Tab-separated table of C-alpha atoms in Angstrom:
chain	number	residue	atom	x	y	z
A	64	MET	CA	33.685	-61.823	-17.824
A	65	HIS	CA	31.809	-60.291	-15.801
A	66	THR	CA	34.609	-57.830	-14.119
A	67	ILE	CA	34.914	-56.619	-17.507
A	68	LYS	CA	31.718	-55.879	-18.650
A	69	LYS	CA	31.566	-53.992	-15.640
A	70	ASP	CA	34.873	-52.201	-16.282
A	71	LEU	CA	33.222	-50.951	-20.110
A	72	GLN	CA	30.466	-49.918	-18.303
A	73	LEU	CA	31.775	-47.313	-15.955
A	74	PRO	CA	33.135	-44.907	-18.410
A	75	SER	CA	29.560	-45.223	-20.706
A	76	GLN	CA	27.638	-44.401	-17.372
A	77	THR	CA	30.550	-40.994	-16.106
A	78	LEU	CA	30.481	-40.081	-19.859
A	79	LYS	CA	26.510	-40.418	-19.452
A	80	LEU	CA	26.586	-38.352	-16.683
A	81	GLN	CA	28.446	-35.798	-17.923
A	82	GLY	CA	26.837	-35.100	-20.800
A	83	LYS	CA	23.504	-34.551	-18.845
A	84	THR	CA	25.282	-31.996	-16.411
A	85	ARG	CA	26.491	-30.706	-19.462
A	86	THR	CA	22.457	-30.496	-20.722
A	87	LEU	CA	21.651	-28.996	-17.182
A	88	THR	CA	24.352	-26.216	-17.427
A	89	ALA	CA	23.525	-25.197	-21.071
A	90	ALA	CA	19.992	-24.570	-19.696
A	91	LYS	CA	20.507	-22.938	-16.722
A	92	TRP	CA	22.151	-20.217	-18.430
A	93	THR	CA	19.809	-20.184	-21.120
A	94	GLU	CA	16.849	-19.901	-18.854
A	95	THR	CA	19.394	-17.107	-16.816
A	96	ALA	CA	20.473	-15.190	-19.906
A	97	LEU	CA	15.885	-14.730	-21.637
A	98	GLY	CA	15.395	-13.965	-17.790
A	99	TYR	CA	17.886	-11.036	-18.399
A	100	VAL	CA	16.260	-10.683	-21.856
A	101	PHE	CA	12.982	-10.087	-19.935
A	102	LEU	CA	14.091	-7.603	-17.191
A	103	PHE	CA	16.082	-5.427	-20.146
A	104	PRO	CA	13.760	-2.899	-20.768
A	105	SER	CA	13.202	-2.434	-16.532
A	106	LEU	CA	16.647	-2.183	-16.160
A	107	LEU	CA	16.810	0.408	-19.435
A	108	LEU	CA	13.769	2.412	-18.376
A	109	PHE	CA	15.465	2.352	-14.470
A	110	GLY	CA	19.683	3.204	-15.532
A	111	ILE	CA	17.740	6.173	-17.747
A	112	PHE	CA	15.459	7.557	-15.202
A	113	LEU	CA	16.780	6.283	-11.540
A	114	PHE	CA	20.648	5.379	-11.714
A	115	TYR	CA	21.612	8.103	-14.300
A	116	PRO	CA	19.867	10.638	-12.554
A	117	LEU	CA	21.887	9.735	-8.814
A	118	VAL	CA	25.441	9.474	-10.579
A	119	GLN	CA	24.400	12.720	-12.574
A	120	SER	CA	23.420	14.100	-8.765
A	121	VAL	CA	26.561	12.547	-7.282
A	122	TYR	CA	28.722	14.262	-10.193
A	123	LEU	CA	26.660	17.735	-9.930
A	124	SER	CA	27.485	18.159	-6.914
A	125	LEU	CA	31.205	17.844	-6.765
A	126	HIS	CA	30.981	21.070	-9.325
A	127	GLU	CA	29.849	24.820	-9.266
A	128	THR	CA	27.849	25.343	-12.138
A	129	ASP	CA	26.407	28.165	-14.039
A	130	PRO	CA	22.769	29.854	-14.061
A	131	ARG	CA	22.386	27.329	-17.134
A	132	GLY	CA	23.802	23.909	-16.100
A	133	ARG	CA	26.688	24.127	-16.406
A	134	VAL	CA	29.708	23.143	-14.681
A	135	ALA	CA	32.049	25.598	-14.165
A	136	SER	CA	34.960	24.419	-11.617
A	137	PHE	CA	35.159	21.406	-9.817
A	138	VAL	CA	34.284	22.280	-5.313
A	139	GLY	CA	34.558	18.890	-3.561
A	140	LEU	CA	32.724	19.285	-0.910
A	141	ASP	CA	32.630	22.471	-0.724
A	142	ASN	CA	28.623	22.663	-1.516
A	143	PHE	CA	28.495	20.123	1.407
A	144	VAL	CA	29.953	21.952	3.945
A	145	ALA	CA	28.098	24.535	2.961
A	146	ILE	CA	24.990	22.549	3.759
A	147	PHE	CA	26.483	22.064	7.326
A	148	THR	CA	27.220	25.147	8.364
A	149	SER	CA	24.356	26.749	7.242
A	150	GLU	CA	21.440	27.995	9.283
A	151	ARG	CA	18.374	27.237	6.375
A	152	PHE	CA	19.238	23.700	6.221
A	153	TYR	CA	18.557	22.873	9.683
A	154	LYS	CA	16.092	25.249	10.073
A	155	SER	CA	14.939	22.548	7.221
A	156	LEU	CA	15.231	20.044	8.808
A	157	GLU	CA	13.182	21.175	11.747
A	158	VAL	CA	10.707	21.679	9.511
A	159	THR	CA	10.436	18.757	7.576
A	160	GLY	CA	10.721	16.494	11.110
A	161	LEU	CA	7.856	18.779	12.537
A	162	PHE	CA	5.880	17.864	9.439
A	163	THR	CA	6.808	14.618	9.605
A	164	LEU	CA	5.069	14.371	13.186
A	165	LEU	CA	2.293	16.578	11.810
A	166	THR	CA	1.307	13.527	9.670
A	167	VAL	CA	2.157	10.488	10.320
A	168	PRO	CA	0.824	9.398	12.930
A	169	THR	CA	-2.342	11.322	12.562
A	170	GLY	CA	-2.518	9.517	8.752
A	171	ILE	CA	-2.255	6.620	10.358
A	172	ALA	CA	-4.127	6.122	13.029
A	173	LEU	CA	-7.027	7.869	11.327
A	174	ALA	CA	-6.398	5.150	8.411
A	175	LEU	CA	-6.271	2.238	10.728
A	176	LEU	CA	-9.657	3.568	12.597
A	177	LEU	CA	-11.439	3.875	10.023
A	178	ALA	CA	-10.680	0.737	8.253
A	179	ALA	CA	-11.527	-1.168	12.055
A	180	LEU	CA	-14.600	0.289	11.922
A	181	THR	CA	-16.480	-0.414	8.449
A	182	HIS	CA	-14.235	-4.125	8.356
A	183	ASN	CA	-17.492	-5.478	9.612
A	184	HIS	CA	-20.018	-7.015	6.445
A	185	LEU	CA	-23.082	-4.851	7.885
A	186	LYS	CA	-24.574	-3.924	4.709
A	187	GLY	CA	-23.978	-0.408	3.306
A	188	MET	CA	-20.010	-0.505	4.061
A	189	ARG	CA	-19.298	-0.555	1.143
A	190	ILE	CA	-20.188	3.109	-0.083
A	191	PHE	CA	-17.882	4.276	3.351
A	192	GLN	CA	-14.774	2.332	1.467
A	193	PHE	CA	-15.599	3.404	-1.193
A	194	VAL	CA	-15.974	7.009	-0.171
A	195	PHE	CA	-12.958	7.276	2.252
A	196	SER	CA	-10.906	5.554	-0.234
A	197	LEU	CA	-11.418	8.196	-2.901
A	198	PRO	CA	-8.195	10.600	-1.927
A	199	VAL	CA	-5.903	8.200	-3.715
A	200	VAL	CA	-7.013	8.828	-7.006
A	201	LEU	CA	-6.718	12.349	-6.834
A	202	SER	CA	-3.318	13.892	-7.581
A	203	VAL	CA	-1.797	16.777	-5.923
A	204	GLY	CA	-2.523	19.423	-7.481
A	205	THR	CA	-6.339	18.406	-7.883
A	206	SER	CA	-5.989	18.373	-3.703
A	207	ALA	CA	-4.379	20.965	-3.335
A	208	VAL	CA	-6.609	23.455	-5.093
A	209	ILE	CA	-9.313	21.755	-3.211
A	210	TRP	CA	-7.899	22.623	0.306
A	211	MET	CA	-6.977	25.983	-0.434
A	212	MET	CA	-10.645	26.552	-1.214
A	213	LEU	CA	-11.109	25.613	1.428
A	214	PHE	CA	-8.614	27.383	3.471
A	215	HIS	CA	-9.685	30.776	1.813
A	216	PRO	CA	-9.450	33.675	4.445
A	217	SER	CA	-12.821	35.065	2.915
A	218	VAL	CA	-15.456	32.403	1.008
A	219	GLY	CA	-13.683	29.450	3.122
A	220	MET	CA	-15.570	26.894	3.689
A	221	LEU	CA	-13.136	25.846	6.912
A	222	ASN	CA	-13.297	30.032	7.880
A	223	TYR	CA	-17.705	29.422	7.361
A	224	MET	CA	-18.045	27.115	9.972
A	225	LEU	CA	-15.642	28.480	12.347
A	226	SER	CA	-18.376	31.975	12.043
A	227	LEU	CA	-21.250	29.198	12.356
A	228	VAL	CA	-19.958	28.872	16.316
A	229	GLY	CA	-18.764	32.289	17.363
A	230	LEU	CA	-15.543	31.569	16.075
A	231	GLU	CA	-12.855	34.080	14.417
A	232	PRO	CA	-11.131	33.468	10.990
A	233	VAL	CA	-8.472	31.846	10.854
A	234	ALA	CA	-5.542	33.120	8.541
A	235	TRP	CA	-4.947	29.304	7.297
A	236	LEU	CA	-2.054	29.585	5.025
A	237	THR	CA	-0.748	33.124	6.201
A	238	ASP	CA	0.766	32.311	9.898
A	239	PRO	CA	2.888	31.223	10.135
A	240	ARG	CA	1.304	29.823	13.573
A	241	TRP	CA	-1.148	27.799	11.496
A	242	ALA	CA	0.451	27.290	7.306
A	243	LEU	CA	2.486	24.384	8.911
A	244	LEU	CA	-0.367	22.452	10.676
A	245	SER	CA	-3.203	23.206	7.728
A	246	VAL	CA	-0.570	21.842	5.127
A	247	SER	CA	-0.713	18.717	7.395
A	248	MET	CA	-4.639	18.203	7.654
A	249	MET	CA	-4.262	18.812	3.503
A	250	THR	CA	-1.324	15.575	3.800
A	251	VAL	CA	-3.460	13.480	5.920
A	252	TRP	CA	-7.051	13.847	3.591
A	253	MET	CA	-4.351	13.125	0.260
A	254	ASN	CA	-2.751	10.185	1.734
A	255	LEU	CA	-5.982	8.504	3.908
A	256	GLY	CA	-6.959	6.932	0.419
A	257	PHE	CA	-4.174	4.700	-0.324
A	258	ASN	CA	-3.693	4.204	3.817
A	259	TYR	CA	-7.179	3.196	4.498
A	260	ILE	CA	-7.107	0.678	1.040
A	261	VAL	CA	-3.567	-1.078	2.359
A	262	LEU	CA	-4.732	-1.236	6.730
A	263	LEU	CA	-8.323	-2.332	4.879
A	264	SER	CA	-6.570	-5.600	2.950
A	265	GLY	CA	-4.617	-6.049	6.131
A	266	LEU	CA	-7.550	-7.100	8.646
A	267	GLN	CA	-9.393	-7.953	5.563
A	268	SER	CA	-6.306	-10.769	5.441
A	269	VAL	CA	-6.647	-11.891	8.430
A	270	PRO	CA	-9.761	-14.821	8.734
A	271	GLU	CA	-12.904	-15.147	10.034
A	272	GLU	CA	-11.827	-18.050	12.656
A	273	ILE	CA	-9.673	-15.831	14.586
A	274	TYR	CA	-12.678	-13.577	15.648
A	275	ASP	CA	-14.900	-16.306	16.201
A	276	SER	CA	-12.434	-17.877	18.302
A	277	ALA	CA	-12.204	-15.314	20.317
A	278	LYS	CA	-15.831	-14.003	20.761
A	279	ILE	CA	-15.658	-17.600	22.121
A	280	ASP	CA	-13.525	-17.164	24.774
A	281	GLY	CA	-15.548	-14.151	26.054
A	282	SER	CA	-13.257	-11.509	24.450
A	283	GLY	CA	-14.615	-8.153	23.994
A	284	PRO	CA	-14.323	-6.122	20.410
A	285	PHE	CA	-11.945	-3.531	22.034
A	286	ARG	CA	-9.330	-6.149	23.825
A	287	THR	CA	-9.965	-8.631	20.582
A	288	PHE	CA	-8.054	-5.615	17.719
A	289	VAL	CA	-5.537	-4.316	20.495
A	290	GLN	CA	-4.418	-7.785	21.571
A	291	ILE	CA	-4.934	-9.874	18.880
A	292	ILE	CA	-5.592	-8.360	15.479
A	293	MET	CA	-2.911	-5.612	16.251
A	294	PRO	CA	0.019	-8.810	16.618
A	295	LEU	CA	-1.369	-10.079	13.014
A	296	LEU	CA	-1.868	-6.217	11.031
A	297	SER	CA	1.889	-5.296	12.388
A	298	PRO	CA	3.436	-6.231	8.880
A	299	THR	CA	1.133	-4.160	7.204
A	300	VAL	CA	1.219	-1.416	9.548
A	301	PHE	CA	4.788	-0.629	9.323
A	302	PHE	CA	4.918	-0.957	5.299
A	303	VAL	CA	2.905	1.542	6.197
A	304	THR	CA	5.463	3.824	8.366
A	305	ILE	CA	7.514	3.703	6.480
A	306	VAL	CA	6.099	4.434	3.114
A	307	SER	CA	4.557	7.037	4.652
A	308	ILE	CA	7.500	8.267	6.741
A	309	ILE	CA	9.570	8.307	3.126
A	310	GLY	CA	6.667	10.143	1.555
A	311	ALA	CA	6.569	13.087	3.829
A	312	PHE	CA	10.818	13.543	3.610
A	313	GLN	CA	9.663	13.746	0.059
A	314	SER	CA	6.151	16.401	0.146
A	315	PHE	CA	6.900	19.016	-2.153
A	316	GLY	CA	3.344	19.531	-4.792
A	317	GLN	CA	1.156	20.495	-1.793
A	318	ILE	CA	3.822	23.294	-0.270
A	319	HIS	CA	4.294	24.729	-3.540
A	320	ILE	CA	1.214	24.970	-4.555
A	321	LEU	CA	-0.211	25.647	-1.027
A	322	THR	CA	2.711	28.321	0.498
A	323	LYS	CA	5.534	28.091	-1.723
A	324	GLY	CA	7.417	27.429	1.766
A	325	GLY	CA	6.533	30.602	3.256
A	326	PRO	CA	5.621	32.440	5.574
A	327	VAL	CA	8.786	33.285	6.702
A	328	ASN	CA	9.864	30.018	5.930
A	329	ALA	CA	7.245	27.813	8.700
A	330	THR	CA	6.331	24.988	5.122
A	331	ASP	CA	9.872	25.144	3.458
A	332	VAL	CA	10.798	21.793	4.140
A	333	LEU	CA	13.573	19.984	2.681
A	334	VAL	CA	12.673	19.561	-0.726
A	335	TYR	CA	11.346	22.877	-1.388
A	336	SER	CA	14.481	24.380	-0.524
A	337	LEU	CA	16.405	22.056	-2.689
A	338	TYR	CA	13.627	23.647	-4.924
A	339	GLN	CA	14.299	26.650	-4.347
A	340	ASP	CA	18.005	26.847	-4.378
A	341	ALA	CA	18.353	24.209	-7.777
A	342	PHE	CA	15.775	25.462	-9.880
A	343	ILE	CA	14.659	29.143	-8.553
A	344	ASN	CA	18.454	30.691	-7.847
A	345	PHE	CA	20.264	28.522	-10.824
A	346	ARG	CA	22.502	27.131	-8.019
A	347	PHE	CA	22.956	23.276	-8.958
A	348	GLY	CA	26.087	22.024	-7.195
A	349	THR	CA	24.174	22.906	-4.284
A	350	GLY	CA	19.967	21.969	-5.059
A	351	SER	CA	22.194	18.345	-5.991
A	352	ALA	CA	24.610	17.904	-3.137
A	353	GLN	CA	21.322	18.876	-0.938
A	354	ALA	CA	19.461	16.405	-2.418
A	355	ILE	CA	22.247	13.860	-1.650
A	356	VAL	CA	21.828	14.615	1.644
A	357	LEU	CA	18.336	14.066	1.602
A	358	PHE	CA	19.034	10.368	0.021
A	359	VAL	CA	21.017	9.256	1.967
A	360	LEU	CA	19.028	11.213	5.078
A	361	ILE	CA	16.656	8.800	4.508
A	362	LEU	CA	18.174	5.479	4.040
A	363	LEU	CA	19.121	5.636	7.385
A	364	LEU	CA	15.861	6.859	9.191
A	365	THR	CA	14.623	3.460	7.146
A	366	VAL	CA	17.664	0.895	8.604
A	367	VAL	CA	17.077	2.313	11.755
A	368	GLN	CA	12.980	1.505	11.456
A	369	PHE	CA	14.146	-1.725	10.373
A	370	LYS	CA	16.436	-2.079	13.115
A	371	ALA	CA	14.738	-0.240	15.913
A	372	PHE	CA	11.244	-1.879	14.832
A	373	GLU	CA	10.852	-4.916	12.744
A	374	ARG	CA	11.886	-7.087	15.911
A	375	ASN	CA	8.287	-6.029	17.515
A	376	VAL	CA	6.995	-7.258	13.954
A	377	HIS	CA	4.413	-10.638	13.743
A	378	TYR	CA	4.942	-12.286	10.308
A	379	GLN	CA	3.255	-15.515	11.433
């Protein structure tokens, strides 16, 4: 009798387990579908404003277009061949690289210095933190107009300050020797607010116990910052570096307002060269090909940075 009862119970238990499994599977599918429902508005916006333009750029890069942007003929890789055989492309690439070297290390170092100086809890530090964060609220156009006034050859503040110390005025935006440096100065200031906020947040996330332990061990402020705080801050610095380099390669607004790529193509970065080909000369195929090349360059540069430098980042 006991054997018969056990044999009868086994199928019922199996049916119950199968029922629970089906219920869990149905709940999982329902939860997944609900997640996609909530994601759909974001996916729709990404599709319209990101994925569709990307696909359209690839399509246009393989075609020649008329001045109205309509496809005229299929040219294959001719647009890419024209880019890589053009001296202007390599000159723009050189200018972009120099612009990145002038802006990224300087901007990060200055923001890190200001964050370290204003990290303490002394009275009045909130005012300095507010002032150093201000550039983040200004648009590129507003920042460029402010600096255009500062760079003015006759009534600009910079040349006035030079005259006070007996130095000759500088043609900041019209001299090829100074134009890229001038735009770089403005870009460092413009990005200072974002870099400062991110790095200050990273410093504030370091526990106070670490500072207290370093003081007990007799470590000075400089040694504590270099040997203890910087490794803990390395993920934040790495993030700021990646974002700053990508931003430098995509810089356009300040160059368009201040110099328009001049003088003598001294500030003709890749994005501005792309803009001139597509929207000034109406060569949308060549402009799209340059956009694809720029995308690939930024992607490769980001991958190289992750492979080369992420090993030195300490996440714990």
